[in-house]
Coordinates of C-alpha atoms in Angstrom, one line a residue:
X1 CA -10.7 29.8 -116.7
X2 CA -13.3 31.1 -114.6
X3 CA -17.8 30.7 -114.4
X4 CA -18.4 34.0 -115.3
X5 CA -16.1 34.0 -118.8
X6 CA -18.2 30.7 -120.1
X7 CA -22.0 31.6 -118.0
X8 CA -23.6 34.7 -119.8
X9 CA -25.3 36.9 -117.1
X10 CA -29.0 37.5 -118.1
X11 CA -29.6 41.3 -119.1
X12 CA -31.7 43.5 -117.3
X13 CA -34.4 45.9 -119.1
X14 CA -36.3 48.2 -118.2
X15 CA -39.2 45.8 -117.5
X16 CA -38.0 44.5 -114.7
X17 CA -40.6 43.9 -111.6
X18 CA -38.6 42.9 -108.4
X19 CA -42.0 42.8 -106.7
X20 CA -43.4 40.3 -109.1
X21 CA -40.2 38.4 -109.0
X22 CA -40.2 38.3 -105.2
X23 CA -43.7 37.4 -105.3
X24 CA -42.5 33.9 -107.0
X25 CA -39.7 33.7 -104.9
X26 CA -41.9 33.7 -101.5
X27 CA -44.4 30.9 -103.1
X28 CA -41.4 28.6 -103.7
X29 CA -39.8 29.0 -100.5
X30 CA -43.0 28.4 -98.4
X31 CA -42.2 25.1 -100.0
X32 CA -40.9 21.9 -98.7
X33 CA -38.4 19.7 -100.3
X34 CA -40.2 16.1 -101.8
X35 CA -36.9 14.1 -102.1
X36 CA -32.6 13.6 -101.0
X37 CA -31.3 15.0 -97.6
X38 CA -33.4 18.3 -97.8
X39 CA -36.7 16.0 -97.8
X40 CA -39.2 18.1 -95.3
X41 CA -36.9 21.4 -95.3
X42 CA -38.3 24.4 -97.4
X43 CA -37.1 25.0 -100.3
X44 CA -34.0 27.6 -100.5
X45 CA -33.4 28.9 -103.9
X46 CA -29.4 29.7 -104.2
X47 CA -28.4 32.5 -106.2
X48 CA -28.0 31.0 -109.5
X49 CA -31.5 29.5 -109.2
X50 CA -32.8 32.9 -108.5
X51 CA -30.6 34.9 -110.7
X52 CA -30.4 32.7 -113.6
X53 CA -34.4 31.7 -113.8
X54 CA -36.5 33.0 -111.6
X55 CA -36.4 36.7 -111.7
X56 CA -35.8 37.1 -115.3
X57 CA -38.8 34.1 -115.8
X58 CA -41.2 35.9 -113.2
X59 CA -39.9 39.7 -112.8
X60 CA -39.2 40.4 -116.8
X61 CA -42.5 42.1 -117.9
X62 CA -44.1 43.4 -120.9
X63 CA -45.7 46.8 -121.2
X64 CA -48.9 45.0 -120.3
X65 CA -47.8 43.3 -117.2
X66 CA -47.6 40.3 -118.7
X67 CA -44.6 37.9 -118.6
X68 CA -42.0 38.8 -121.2
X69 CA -40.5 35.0 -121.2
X70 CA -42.6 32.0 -123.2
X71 CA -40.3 29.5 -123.2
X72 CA -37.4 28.8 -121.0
X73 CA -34.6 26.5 -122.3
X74 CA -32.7 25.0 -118.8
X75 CA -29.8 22.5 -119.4
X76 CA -27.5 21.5 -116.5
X77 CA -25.7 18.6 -115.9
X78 CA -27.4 15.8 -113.7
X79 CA -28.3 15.8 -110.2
X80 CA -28.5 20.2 -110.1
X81 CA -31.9 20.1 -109.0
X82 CA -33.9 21.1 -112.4
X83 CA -37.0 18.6 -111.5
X84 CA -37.6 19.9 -108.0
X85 CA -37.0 23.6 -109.7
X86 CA -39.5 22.3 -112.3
X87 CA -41.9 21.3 -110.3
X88 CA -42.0 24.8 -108.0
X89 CA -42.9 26.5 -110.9
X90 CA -45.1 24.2 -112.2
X91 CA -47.1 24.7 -108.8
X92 CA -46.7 28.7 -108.9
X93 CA -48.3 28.6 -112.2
X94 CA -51.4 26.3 -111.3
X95 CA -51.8 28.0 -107.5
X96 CA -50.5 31.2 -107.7
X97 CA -50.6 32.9 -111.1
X98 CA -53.9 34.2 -111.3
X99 CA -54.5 32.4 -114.6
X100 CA -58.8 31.2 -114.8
X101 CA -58.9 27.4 -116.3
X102 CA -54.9 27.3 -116.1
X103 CA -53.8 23.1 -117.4
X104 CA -50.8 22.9 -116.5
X105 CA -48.7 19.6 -117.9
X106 CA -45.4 17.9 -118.0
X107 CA -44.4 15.6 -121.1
X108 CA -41.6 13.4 -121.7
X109 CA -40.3 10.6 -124.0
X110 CA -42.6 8.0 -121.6
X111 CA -45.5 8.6 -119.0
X112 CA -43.0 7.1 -116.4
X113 CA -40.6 9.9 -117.1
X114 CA -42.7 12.8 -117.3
X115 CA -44.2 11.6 -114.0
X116 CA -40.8 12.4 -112.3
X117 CA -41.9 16.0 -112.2
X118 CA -45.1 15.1 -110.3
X119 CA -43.7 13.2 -107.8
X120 CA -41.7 16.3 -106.7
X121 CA -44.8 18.3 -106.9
X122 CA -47.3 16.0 -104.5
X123 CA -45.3 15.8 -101.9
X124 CA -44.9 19.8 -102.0
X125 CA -48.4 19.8 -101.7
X126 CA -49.0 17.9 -99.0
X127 CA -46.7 19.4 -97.2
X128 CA -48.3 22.8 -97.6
X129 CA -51.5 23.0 -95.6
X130 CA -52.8 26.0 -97.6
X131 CA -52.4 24.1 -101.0
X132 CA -53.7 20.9 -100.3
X133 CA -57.1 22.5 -99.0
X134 CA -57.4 24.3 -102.0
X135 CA -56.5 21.3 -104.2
X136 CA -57.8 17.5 -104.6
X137 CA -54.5 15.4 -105.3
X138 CA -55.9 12.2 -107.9
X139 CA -52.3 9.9 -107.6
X140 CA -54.0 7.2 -109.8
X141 CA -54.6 9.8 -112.4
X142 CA -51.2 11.9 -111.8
X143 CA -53.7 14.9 -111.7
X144 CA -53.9 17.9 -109.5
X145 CA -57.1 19.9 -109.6
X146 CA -58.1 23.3 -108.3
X147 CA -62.3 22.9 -108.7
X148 CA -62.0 26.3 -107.3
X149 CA -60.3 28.3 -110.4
X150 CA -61.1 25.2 -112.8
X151 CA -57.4 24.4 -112.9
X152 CA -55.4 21.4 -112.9
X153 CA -52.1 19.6 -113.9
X154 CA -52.0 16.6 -115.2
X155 CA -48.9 13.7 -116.2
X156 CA -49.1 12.8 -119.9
X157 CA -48.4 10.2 -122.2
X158 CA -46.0 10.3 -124.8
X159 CA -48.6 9.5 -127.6
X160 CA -48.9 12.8 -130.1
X161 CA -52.1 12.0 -131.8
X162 CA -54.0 12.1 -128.0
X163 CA -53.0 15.7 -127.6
X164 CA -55.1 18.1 -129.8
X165 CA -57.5 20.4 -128.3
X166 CA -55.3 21.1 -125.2
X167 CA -55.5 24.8 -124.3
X168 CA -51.7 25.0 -121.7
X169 CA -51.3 27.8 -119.9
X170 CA -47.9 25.4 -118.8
X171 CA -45.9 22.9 -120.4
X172 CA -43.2 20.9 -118.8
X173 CA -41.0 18.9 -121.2
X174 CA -38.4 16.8 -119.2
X175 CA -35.5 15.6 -120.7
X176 CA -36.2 16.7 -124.1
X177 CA -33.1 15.0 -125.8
X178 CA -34.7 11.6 -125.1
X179 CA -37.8 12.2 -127.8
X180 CA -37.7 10.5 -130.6
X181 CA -39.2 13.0 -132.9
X182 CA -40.5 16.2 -132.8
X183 CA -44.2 15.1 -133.2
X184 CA -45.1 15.8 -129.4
X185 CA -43.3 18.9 -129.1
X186 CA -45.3 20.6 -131.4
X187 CA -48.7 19.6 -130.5
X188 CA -47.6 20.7 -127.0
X189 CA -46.1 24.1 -128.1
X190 CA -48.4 24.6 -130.7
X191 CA -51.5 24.5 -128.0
X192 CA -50.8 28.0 -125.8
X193 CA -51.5 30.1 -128.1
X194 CA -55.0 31.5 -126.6
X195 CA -53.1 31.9 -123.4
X196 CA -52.4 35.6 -122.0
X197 CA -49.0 34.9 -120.6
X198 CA -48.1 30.7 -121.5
X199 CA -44.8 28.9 -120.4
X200 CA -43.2 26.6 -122.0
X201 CA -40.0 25.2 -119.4
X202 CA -37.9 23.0 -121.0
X203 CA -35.4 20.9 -118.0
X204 CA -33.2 18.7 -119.8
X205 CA -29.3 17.5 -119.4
X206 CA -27.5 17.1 -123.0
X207 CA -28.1 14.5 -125.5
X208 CA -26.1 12.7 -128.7
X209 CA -29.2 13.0 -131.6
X210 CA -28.0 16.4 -133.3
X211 CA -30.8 15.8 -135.8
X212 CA -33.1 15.8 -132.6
X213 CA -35.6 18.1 -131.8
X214 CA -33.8 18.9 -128.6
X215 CA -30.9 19.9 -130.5
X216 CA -32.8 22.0 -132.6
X217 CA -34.2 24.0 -129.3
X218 CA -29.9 23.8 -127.8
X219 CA -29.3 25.4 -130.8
X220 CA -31.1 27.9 -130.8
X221 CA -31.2 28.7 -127.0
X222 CA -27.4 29.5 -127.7
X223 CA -27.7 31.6 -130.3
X224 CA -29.8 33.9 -128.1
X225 CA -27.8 33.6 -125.8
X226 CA -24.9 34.9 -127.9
X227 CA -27.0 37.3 -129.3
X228 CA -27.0 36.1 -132.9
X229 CA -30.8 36.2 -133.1
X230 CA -33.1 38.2 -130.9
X231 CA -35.9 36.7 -129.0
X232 CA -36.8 38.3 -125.9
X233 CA -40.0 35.6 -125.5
X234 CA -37.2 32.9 -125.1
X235 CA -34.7 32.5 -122.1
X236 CA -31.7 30.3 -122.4
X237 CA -30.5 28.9 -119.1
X238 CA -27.6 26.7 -120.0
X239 CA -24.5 25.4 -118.3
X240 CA -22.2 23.2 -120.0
X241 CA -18.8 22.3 -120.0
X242 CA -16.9 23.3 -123.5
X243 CA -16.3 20.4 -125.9
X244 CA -12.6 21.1 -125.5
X245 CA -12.2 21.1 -122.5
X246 CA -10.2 18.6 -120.1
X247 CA -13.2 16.8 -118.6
X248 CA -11.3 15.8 -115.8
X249 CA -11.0 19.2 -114.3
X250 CA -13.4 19.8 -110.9
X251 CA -13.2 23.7 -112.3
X252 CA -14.5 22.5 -115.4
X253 CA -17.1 20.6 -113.6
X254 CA -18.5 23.7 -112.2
X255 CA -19.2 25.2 -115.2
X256 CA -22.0 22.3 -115.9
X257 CA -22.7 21.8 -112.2
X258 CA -23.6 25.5 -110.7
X259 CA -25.0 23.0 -107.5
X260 CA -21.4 21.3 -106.8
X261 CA -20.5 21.3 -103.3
X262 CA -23.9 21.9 -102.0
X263 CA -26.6 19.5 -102.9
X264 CA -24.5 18.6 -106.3
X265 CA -22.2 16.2 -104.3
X266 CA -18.6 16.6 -105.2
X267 CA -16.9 13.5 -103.9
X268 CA -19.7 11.3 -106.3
X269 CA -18.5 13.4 -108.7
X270 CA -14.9 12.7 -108.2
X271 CA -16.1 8.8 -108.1
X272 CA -17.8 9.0 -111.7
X273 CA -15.0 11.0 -113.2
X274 CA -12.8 8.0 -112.0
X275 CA -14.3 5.4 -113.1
X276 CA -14.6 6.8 -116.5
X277 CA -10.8 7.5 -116.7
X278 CA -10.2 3.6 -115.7
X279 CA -13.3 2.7 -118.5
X280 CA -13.2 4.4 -121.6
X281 CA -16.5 3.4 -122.8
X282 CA -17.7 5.5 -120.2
X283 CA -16.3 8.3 -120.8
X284 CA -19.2 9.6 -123.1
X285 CA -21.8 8.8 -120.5
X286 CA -20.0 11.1 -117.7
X287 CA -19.5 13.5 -120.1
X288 CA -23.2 13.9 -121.4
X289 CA -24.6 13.5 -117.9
X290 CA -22.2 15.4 -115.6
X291 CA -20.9 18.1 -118.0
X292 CA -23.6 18.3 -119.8
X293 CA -22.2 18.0 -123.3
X294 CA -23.3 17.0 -126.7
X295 CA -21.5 13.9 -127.2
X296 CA -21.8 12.1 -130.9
X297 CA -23.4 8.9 -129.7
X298 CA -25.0 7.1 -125.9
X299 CA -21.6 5.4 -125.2
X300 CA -18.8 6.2 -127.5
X301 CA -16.9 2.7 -126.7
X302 CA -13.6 3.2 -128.3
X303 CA -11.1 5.4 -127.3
X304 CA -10.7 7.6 -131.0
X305 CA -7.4 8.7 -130.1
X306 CA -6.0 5.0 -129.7
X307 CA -8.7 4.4 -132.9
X308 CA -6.4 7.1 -135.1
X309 CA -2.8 6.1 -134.2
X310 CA -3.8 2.8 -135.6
X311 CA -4.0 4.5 -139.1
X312 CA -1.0 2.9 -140.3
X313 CA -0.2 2.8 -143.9
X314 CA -2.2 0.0 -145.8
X315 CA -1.1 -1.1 -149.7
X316 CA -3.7 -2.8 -151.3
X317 CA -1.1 -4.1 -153.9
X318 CA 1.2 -5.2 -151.3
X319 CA -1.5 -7.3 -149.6
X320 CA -2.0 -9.3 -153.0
X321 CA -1.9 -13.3 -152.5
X322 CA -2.4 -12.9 -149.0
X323 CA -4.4 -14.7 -146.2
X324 CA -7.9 -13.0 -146.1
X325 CA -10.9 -13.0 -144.2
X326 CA -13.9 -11.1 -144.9
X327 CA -17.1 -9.5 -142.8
X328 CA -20.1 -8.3 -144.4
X329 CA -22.7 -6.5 -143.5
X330 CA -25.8 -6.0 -145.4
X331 CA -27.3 -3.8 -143.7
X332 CA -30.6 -2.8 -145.6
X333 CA -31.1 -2.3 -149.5
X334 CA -31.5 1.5 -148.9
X335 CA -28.9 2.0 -146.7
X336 CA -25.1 1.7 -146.1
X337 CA -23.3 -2.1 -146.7
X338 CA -20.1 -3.2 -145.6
X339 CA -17.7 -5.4 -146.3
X340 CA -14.2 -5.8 -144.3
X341 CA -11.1 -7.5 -145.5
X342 CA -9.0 -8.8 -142.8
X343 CA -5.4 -9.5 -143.3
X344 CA -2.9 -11.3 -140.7
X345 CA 0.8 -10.2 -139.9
X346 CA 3.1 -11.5 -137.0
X347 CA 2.0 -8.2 -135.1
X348 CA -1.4 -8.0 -135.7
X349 CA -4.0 -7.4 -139.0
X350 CA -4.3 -5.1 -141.3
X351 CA -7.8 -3.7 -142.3
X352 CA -9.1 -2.6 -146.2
X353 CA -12.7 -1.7 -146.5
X354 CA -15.4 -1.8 -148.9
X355 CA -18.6 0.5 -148.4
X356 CA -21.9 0.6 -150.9
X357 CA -24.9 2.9 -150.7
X358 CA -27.3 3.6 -153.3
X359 CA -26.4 6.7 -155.5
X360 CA -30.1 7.7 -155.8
X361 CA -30.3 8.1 -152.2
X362 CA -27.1 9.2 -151.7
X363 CA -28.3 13.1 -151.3
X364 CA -30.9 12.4 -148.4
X365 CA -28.5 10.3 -146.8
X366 CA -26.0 13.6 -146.4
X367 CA -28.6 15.3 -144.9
X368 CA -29.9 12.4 -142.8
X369 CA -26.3 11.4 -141.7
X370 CA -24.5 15.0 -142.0
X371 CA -21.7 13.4 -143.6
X372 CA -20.3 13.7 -147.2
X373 CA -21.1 10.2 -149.2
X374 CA -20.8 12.0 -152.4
X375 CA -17.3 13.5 -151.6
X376 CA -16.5 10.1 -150.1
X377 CA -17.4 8.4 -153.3
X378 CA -15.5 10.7 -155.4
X379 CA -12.2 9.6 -153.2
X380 CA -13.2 6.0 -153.4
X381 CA -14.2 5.5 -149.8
X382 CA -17.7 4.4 -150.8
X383 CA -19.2 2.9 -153.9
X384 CA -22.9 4.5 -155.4
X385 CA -24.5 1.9 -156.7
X386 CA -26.8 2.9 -159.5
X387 CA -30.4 3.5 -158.4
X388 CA -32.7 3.8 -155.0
X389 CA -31.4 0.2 -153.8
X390 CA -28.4 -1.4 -153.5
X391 CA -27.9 -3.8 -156.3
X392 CA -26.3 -7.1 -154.8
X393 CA -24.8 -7.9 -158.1
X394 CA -21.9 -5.0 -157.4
X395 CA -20.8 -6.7 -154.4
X396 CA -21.0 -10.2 -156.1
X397 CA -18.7 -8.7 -158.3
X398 CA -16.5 -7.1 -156.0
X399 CA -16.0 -10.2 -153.9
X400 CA -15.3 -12.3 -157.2
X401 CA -12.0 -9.1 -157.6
X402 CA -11.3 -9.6 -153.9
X403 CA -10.9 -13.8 -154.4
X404 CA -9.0 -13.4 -157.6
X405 CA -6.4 -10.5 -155.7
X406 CA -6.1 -12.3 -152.2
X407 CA -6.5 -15.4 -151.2
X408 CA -9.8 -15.5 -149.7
X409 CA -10.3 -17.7 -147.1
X410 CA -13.6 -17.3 -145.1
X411 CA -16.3 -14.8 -145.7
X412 CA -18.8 -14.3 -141.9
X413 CA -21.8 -12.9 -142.9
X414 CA -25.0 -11.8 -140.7
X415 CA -28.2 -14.0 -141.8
X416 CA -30.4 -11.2 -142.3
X417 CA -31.6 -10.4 -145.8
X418 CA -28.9 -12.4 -147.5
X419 CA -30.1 -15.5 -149.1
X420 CA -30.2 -13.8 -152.6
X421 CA -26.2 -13.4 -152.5
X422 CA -25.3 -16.1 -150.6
X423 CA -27.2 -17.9 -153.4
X424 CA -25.1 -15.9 -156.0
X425 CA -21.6 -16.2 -154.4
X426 CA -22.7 -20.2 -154.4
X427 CA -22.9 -20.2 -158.3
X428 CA -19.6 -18.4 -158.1
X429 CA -17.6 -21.5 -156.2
X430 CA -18.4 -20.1 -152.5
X431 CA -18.6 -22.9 -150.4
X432 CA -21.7 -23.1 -148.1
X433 CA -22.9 -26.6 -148.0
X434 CA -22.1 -27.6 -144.4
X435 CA -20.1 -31.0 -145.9
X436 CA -18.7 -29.3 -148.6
X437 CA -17.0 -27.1 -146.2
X438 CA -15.5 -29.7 -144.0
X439 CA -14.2 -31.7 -147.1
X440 CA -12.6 -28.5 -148.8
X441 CA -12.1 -26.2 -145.6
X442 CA -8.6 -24.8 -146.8
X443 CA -9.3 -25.4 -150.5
X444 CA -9.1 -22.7 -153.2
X445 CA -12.6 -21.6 -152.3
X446 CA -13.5 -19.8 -149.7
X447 CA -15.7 -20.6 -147.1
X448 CA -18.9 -18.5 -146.2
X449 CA -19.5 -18.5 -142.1
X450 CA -23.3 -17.8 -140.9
X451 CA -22.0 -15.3 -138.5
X452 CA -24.7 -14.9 -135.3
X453 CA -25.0 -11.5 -134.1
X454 CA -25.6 -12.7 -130.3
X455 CA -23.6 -12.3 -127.7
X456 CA -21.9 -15.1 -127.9
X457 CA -20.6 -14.5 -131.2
X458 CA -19.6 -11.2 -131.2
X459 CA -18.1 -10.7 -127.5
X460 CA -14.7 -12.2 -128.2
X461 CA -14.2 -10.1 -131.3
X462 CA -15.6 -7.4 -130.1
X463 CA -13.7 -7.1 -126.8
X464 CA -10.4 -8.3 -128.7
X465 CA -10.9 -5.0 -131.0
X466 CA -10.6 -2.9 -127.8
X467 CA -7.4 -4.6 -127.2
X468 CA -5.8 -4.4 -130.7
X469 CA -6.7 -0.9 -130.9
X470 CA -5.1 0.0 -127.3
X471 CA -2.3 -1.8 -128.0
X472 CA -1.7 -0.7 -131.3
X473 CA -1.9 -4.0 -133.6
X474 CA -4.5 -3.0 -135.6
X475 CA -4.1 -1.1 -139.4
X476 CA -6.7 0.5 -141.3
X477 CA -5.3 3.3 -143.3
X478 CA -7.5 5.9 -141.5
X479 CA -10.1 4.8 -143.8
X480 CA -12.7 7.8 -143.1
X481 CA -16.1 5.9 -143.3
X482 CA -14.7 3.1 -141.1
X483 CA -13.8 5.9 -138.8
X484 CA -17.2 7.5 -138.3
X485 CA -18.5 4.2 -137.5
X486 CA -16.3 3.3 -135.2
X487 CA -16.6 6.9 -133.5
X488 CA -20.2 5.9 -133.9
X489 CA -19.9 2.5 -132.2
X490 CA -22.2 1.7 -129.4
X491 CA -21.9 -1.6 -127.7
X492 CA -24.6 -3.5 -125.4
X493 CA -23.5 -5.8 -122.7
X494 CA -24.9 -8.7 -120.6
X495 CA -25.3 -9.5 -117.0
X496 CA -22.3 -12.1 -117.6
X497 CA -20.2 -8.7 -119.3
X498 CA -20.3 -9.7 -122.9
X499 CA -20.2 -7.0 -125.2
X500 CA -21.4 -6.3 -129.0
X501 CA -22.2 -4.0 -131.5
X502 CA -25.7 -2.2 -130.5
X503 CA -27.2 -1.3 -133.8
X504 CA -30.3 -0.2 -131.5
X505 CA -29.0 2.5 -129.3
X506 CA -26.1 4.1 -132.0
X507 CA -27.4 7.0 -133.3
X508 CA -25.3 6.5 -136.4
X509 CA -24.1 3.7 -138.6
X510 CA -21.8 1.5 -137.1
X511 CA -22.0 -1.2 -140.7
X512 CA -18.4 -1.0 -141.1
X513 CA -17.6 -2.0 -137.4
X514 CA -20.0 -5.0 -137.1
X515 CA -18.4 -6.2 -140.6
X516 CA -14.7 -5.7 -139.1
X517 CA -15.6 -7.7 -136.3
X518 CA -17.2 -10.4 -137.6
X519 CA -14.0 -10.2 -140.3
X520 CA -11.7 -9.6 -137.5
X521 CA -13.3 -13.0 -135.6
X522 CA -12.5 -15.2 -138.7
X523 CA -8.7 -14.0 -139.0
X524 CA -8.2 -14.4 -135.0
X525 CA -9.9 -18.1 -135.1
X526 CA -7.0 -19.0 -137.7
X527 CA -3.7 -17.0 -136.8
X528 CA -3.1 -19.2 -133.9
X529 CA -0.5 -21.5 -133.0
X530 CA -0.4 -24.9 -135.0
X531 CA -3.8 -23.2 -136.5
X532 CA -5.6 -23.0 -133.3
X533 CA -7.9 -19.6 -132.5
X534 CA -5.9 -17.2 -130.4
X535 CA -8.9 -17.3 -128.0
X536 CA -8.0 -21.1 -127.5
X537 CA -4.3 -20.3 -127.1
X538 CA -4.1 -17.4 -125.1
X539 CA -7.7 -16.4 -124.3
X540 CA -9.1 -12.9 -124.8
X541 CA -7.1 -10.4 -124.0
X542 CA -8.7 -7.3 -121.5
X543 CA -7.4 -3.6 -121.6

């Protein structure tokens, strides 16, 4: 596999300026690297750099003489440059593009972020004799201004509303994956329009939010790219590594990383790639960042292929009379609930899951989630509970079947929003009086465990999940909503290395993985020896 089977060359047409394109080319390279081990030397475009952006961005003209490009889509892995590249245009357009009044900007998810870009640019400046007379550098205001040509550009902040009544001749976004909605992207884009020849230059590695406005623009820079629709305003400047491909391969490495072995440096590379073999949860993160691919959450944490050869075959019927302990997690009246049913064997557990959402919403939840609830429900994966909310009263009633099929022993349950049903399962004979329990712990009733979601709850579950999965002691029937979860699952960690379920940073639901975990912590704390926890008998097992 070779760069030039997976990198699309841009096209020529007819009206192509090499003069104009040179012209841009000589007003970057009188410049001076800001930052790294170039710092002071002027800038050198290599060829992809000039082939791939600035010719066809600068020498591509209309009939007019105007630019042909508006907006230029660039996605690259990390570490290829695209901010100092950024930030040479950004100057061309406020020094040396002829445009009266020209306000350039560059926007991000945070004013710290899209400040990166200007603290490539001031240094150029300064460094440039010739600009810095013409120009009066503010660095408490992140502002350059040209009183001259009544001209400037200028850091903003994230906040949309603050936006109207720009008038851009430029518009920097900088990692564009990392907004969280498309609100300042449109204000942005929306305020060029009374420009003769506006740019909008988008730098941005890959991100995991397919219902982001990012993707949205990835999209669509591909598809003109492959010529399935035809824009010739809009240049797509992407290199990425195929989803398929073995991610370990330095060839395939190129193909996101057109700077390795010059200012890209190879051996980090080699480092990274590494220590994401020896770490699975990394594995995501080096493949978003470094090969610049679309991965389906920030840190996928469990290995899916060790995830599906635990699919095993699990019998509801067989199960009946035996040990159980349950995990259940609320979740929001609106949304998804889970409930997992945890059942010991001498080799591991065996999992059977319950999932609700309301049937009302189930329709914008398809489109919200891009997965099928309906054809789920129709399987039995999921339940539709009638309605726009989830009515408690169906998993009431579903617990009461569970107690009277199994035996029930313990049911962990997060705090949050469940008084109501904890109140109902205590008219049913749960047991949640604190000296009730201790009286009647391995009665006939079960037990109901205020399960914390801190650390130091859910780290030894969590991290003894990671080693039941690797090592293969774990069933759960390939049950296909517990499977998106956990190919959802994001995990946070401590400064001490704890781990659990990060509801915050998963881009999709992860219910059914925080319930198996707090199901799977009951089970482990009573399959020990002499009824010990297997974390007092053996400790936690590590990968």
């Amino acid at each position: 596999m070779t760069t030039a089977t997976l990198v699309r060359p841009v096209k020529r047409r007819a009206g192509f300026s090499q003069a104009a394109a040179d012209r841009a080319v000589t007003f970057i390279e009188s410049l001076k690297h800001s930052t790294g081990e170039f710092a002071g030397q002027l800038f050198r475009l290599q060829d992809w750099q000039r082939k791939r952006i600035i010719d066809p961005l600068f020498g591509e003209l209309n009939a007019d003489g105007t630019r042909r490009y508006r907006t230029c889509y660039m996605t690259v892995g990390r570490k290829n440059g695209k901010t100092e590249i950024g930030a040479a245009i950004a100057l061309y357009l406020l020094f040396a593009d002829g445009e009266p009044g020209a306000q350039i900007y560059s926007a991000a998810s945070d004013r710290q972020q899209a400040a990166l870009l200007y603290h490539a640019a001031e240094p150029m400046i300064r460094k440039a004799p010739a600009l810095l007379k013409r120009s009066k550098v503010i660095d408490s205001q992140k502002r350059v201004v040209i009183h001259s040509t009544n001209s400037f550009y200028q850091v903003l902040s994230a906040e949309a509303y603050s936006k109207d009544g720009l008038n851009a001749h430029g518009i920097f976004f900088d990692e564009l994956h990392s907004q969280p909605n498309r609100e300042l992207w449109d204000v942005l884009t929306t305020s060029v329009g009374s420009r003769r020849q506006p740019l909008v230059f988008v730098m941005t590695t890959a991100g995991y939010d397919r219902n982001s406005i990012c993707y949205e623009q990835y999209n669509y820079a591909c598809k003109v790219r492959d010529g399935i629709l035809e824009d010739p305003t809009f240049l797509p400047v992407i290199y990425e590594a195929p989803e398929n491909a073995d991610w370990t391969d330095e060839d395939i490495w190129k193909l996101a990383n057109p700077a390795l072995g010059t200012f890209r440096n190879l051996n980090e590379m080699r480092q990274l790639c590494k220590k994401a073999q020896e770490t699975p949860a990394l594995e995501m993160t080096f493949r978003r960042l470094y090969l610049n691919q679309w991965v389906n959450s920030v840190q996928r944490w469990l290995p899916m292929d060790k995830w599906d050869a635990c699919a095993g075959d699990v019998n509801a019927e067989t199960l009946k009379g035996r040990p159980c302990y349950a995990g259940l997690d609320l979740s929001s009246s609106i949304d998804l609930t889970a409930l997992s049913l945890v059942f010991p064997h001498e080799r591991g557990y065996d999992i059977l899951m319950h999932f609700w959402i309301p049937e009302d919403t189930a329709i914008e939840a398809e489109r919200r989630d891009r997965v099928p609830y309906r054809e789920w429900a129709r399987k039995g994966f999921v339940h539709l509970t009638p309605g726009n909310i989830i009515d408690y009263g169906y998993i009431r009633q579903t617990l009461k079947e569970v107690r009277g099929f199994y035996d029930l022993k313990e049911l962990a349950y997060d705090r949050w929003g469940a008084v109501q049903l904890i109140q109902l399962l205590e008219e049913d004979g749960f047991l949640v009086d604190p000296e009730a329990i201790k009286k009647n712990r391995y009665g006939n009733a079960p037990v109901i465990i205020a399960f914390g979601q801190g650390f130091a709850s859910m780290s030894p579950p969590t991290k003894e999940l990671m080693t039941l999965t690797l090592q293969g002691n774990i069933r759960h029937g390939g049950q296909p909503v517990l499977r998106w979860n956990a190919d959802n699952l994001v995990v946070a960690q401590d400064p001490a290395g704890n781990l659990k379920p990060d509801k915050a940073k998963a881009t999709q639901k992860i219910d059914g993985m925080v319930a198996l975990v707090m199901g799977l912590d009951r089970a482990i704390k009573h399959t020990g020896s002499e009824g010990k926890s297997i974390y007092e008998t053996r400790g936690i097992l590590t990968a």
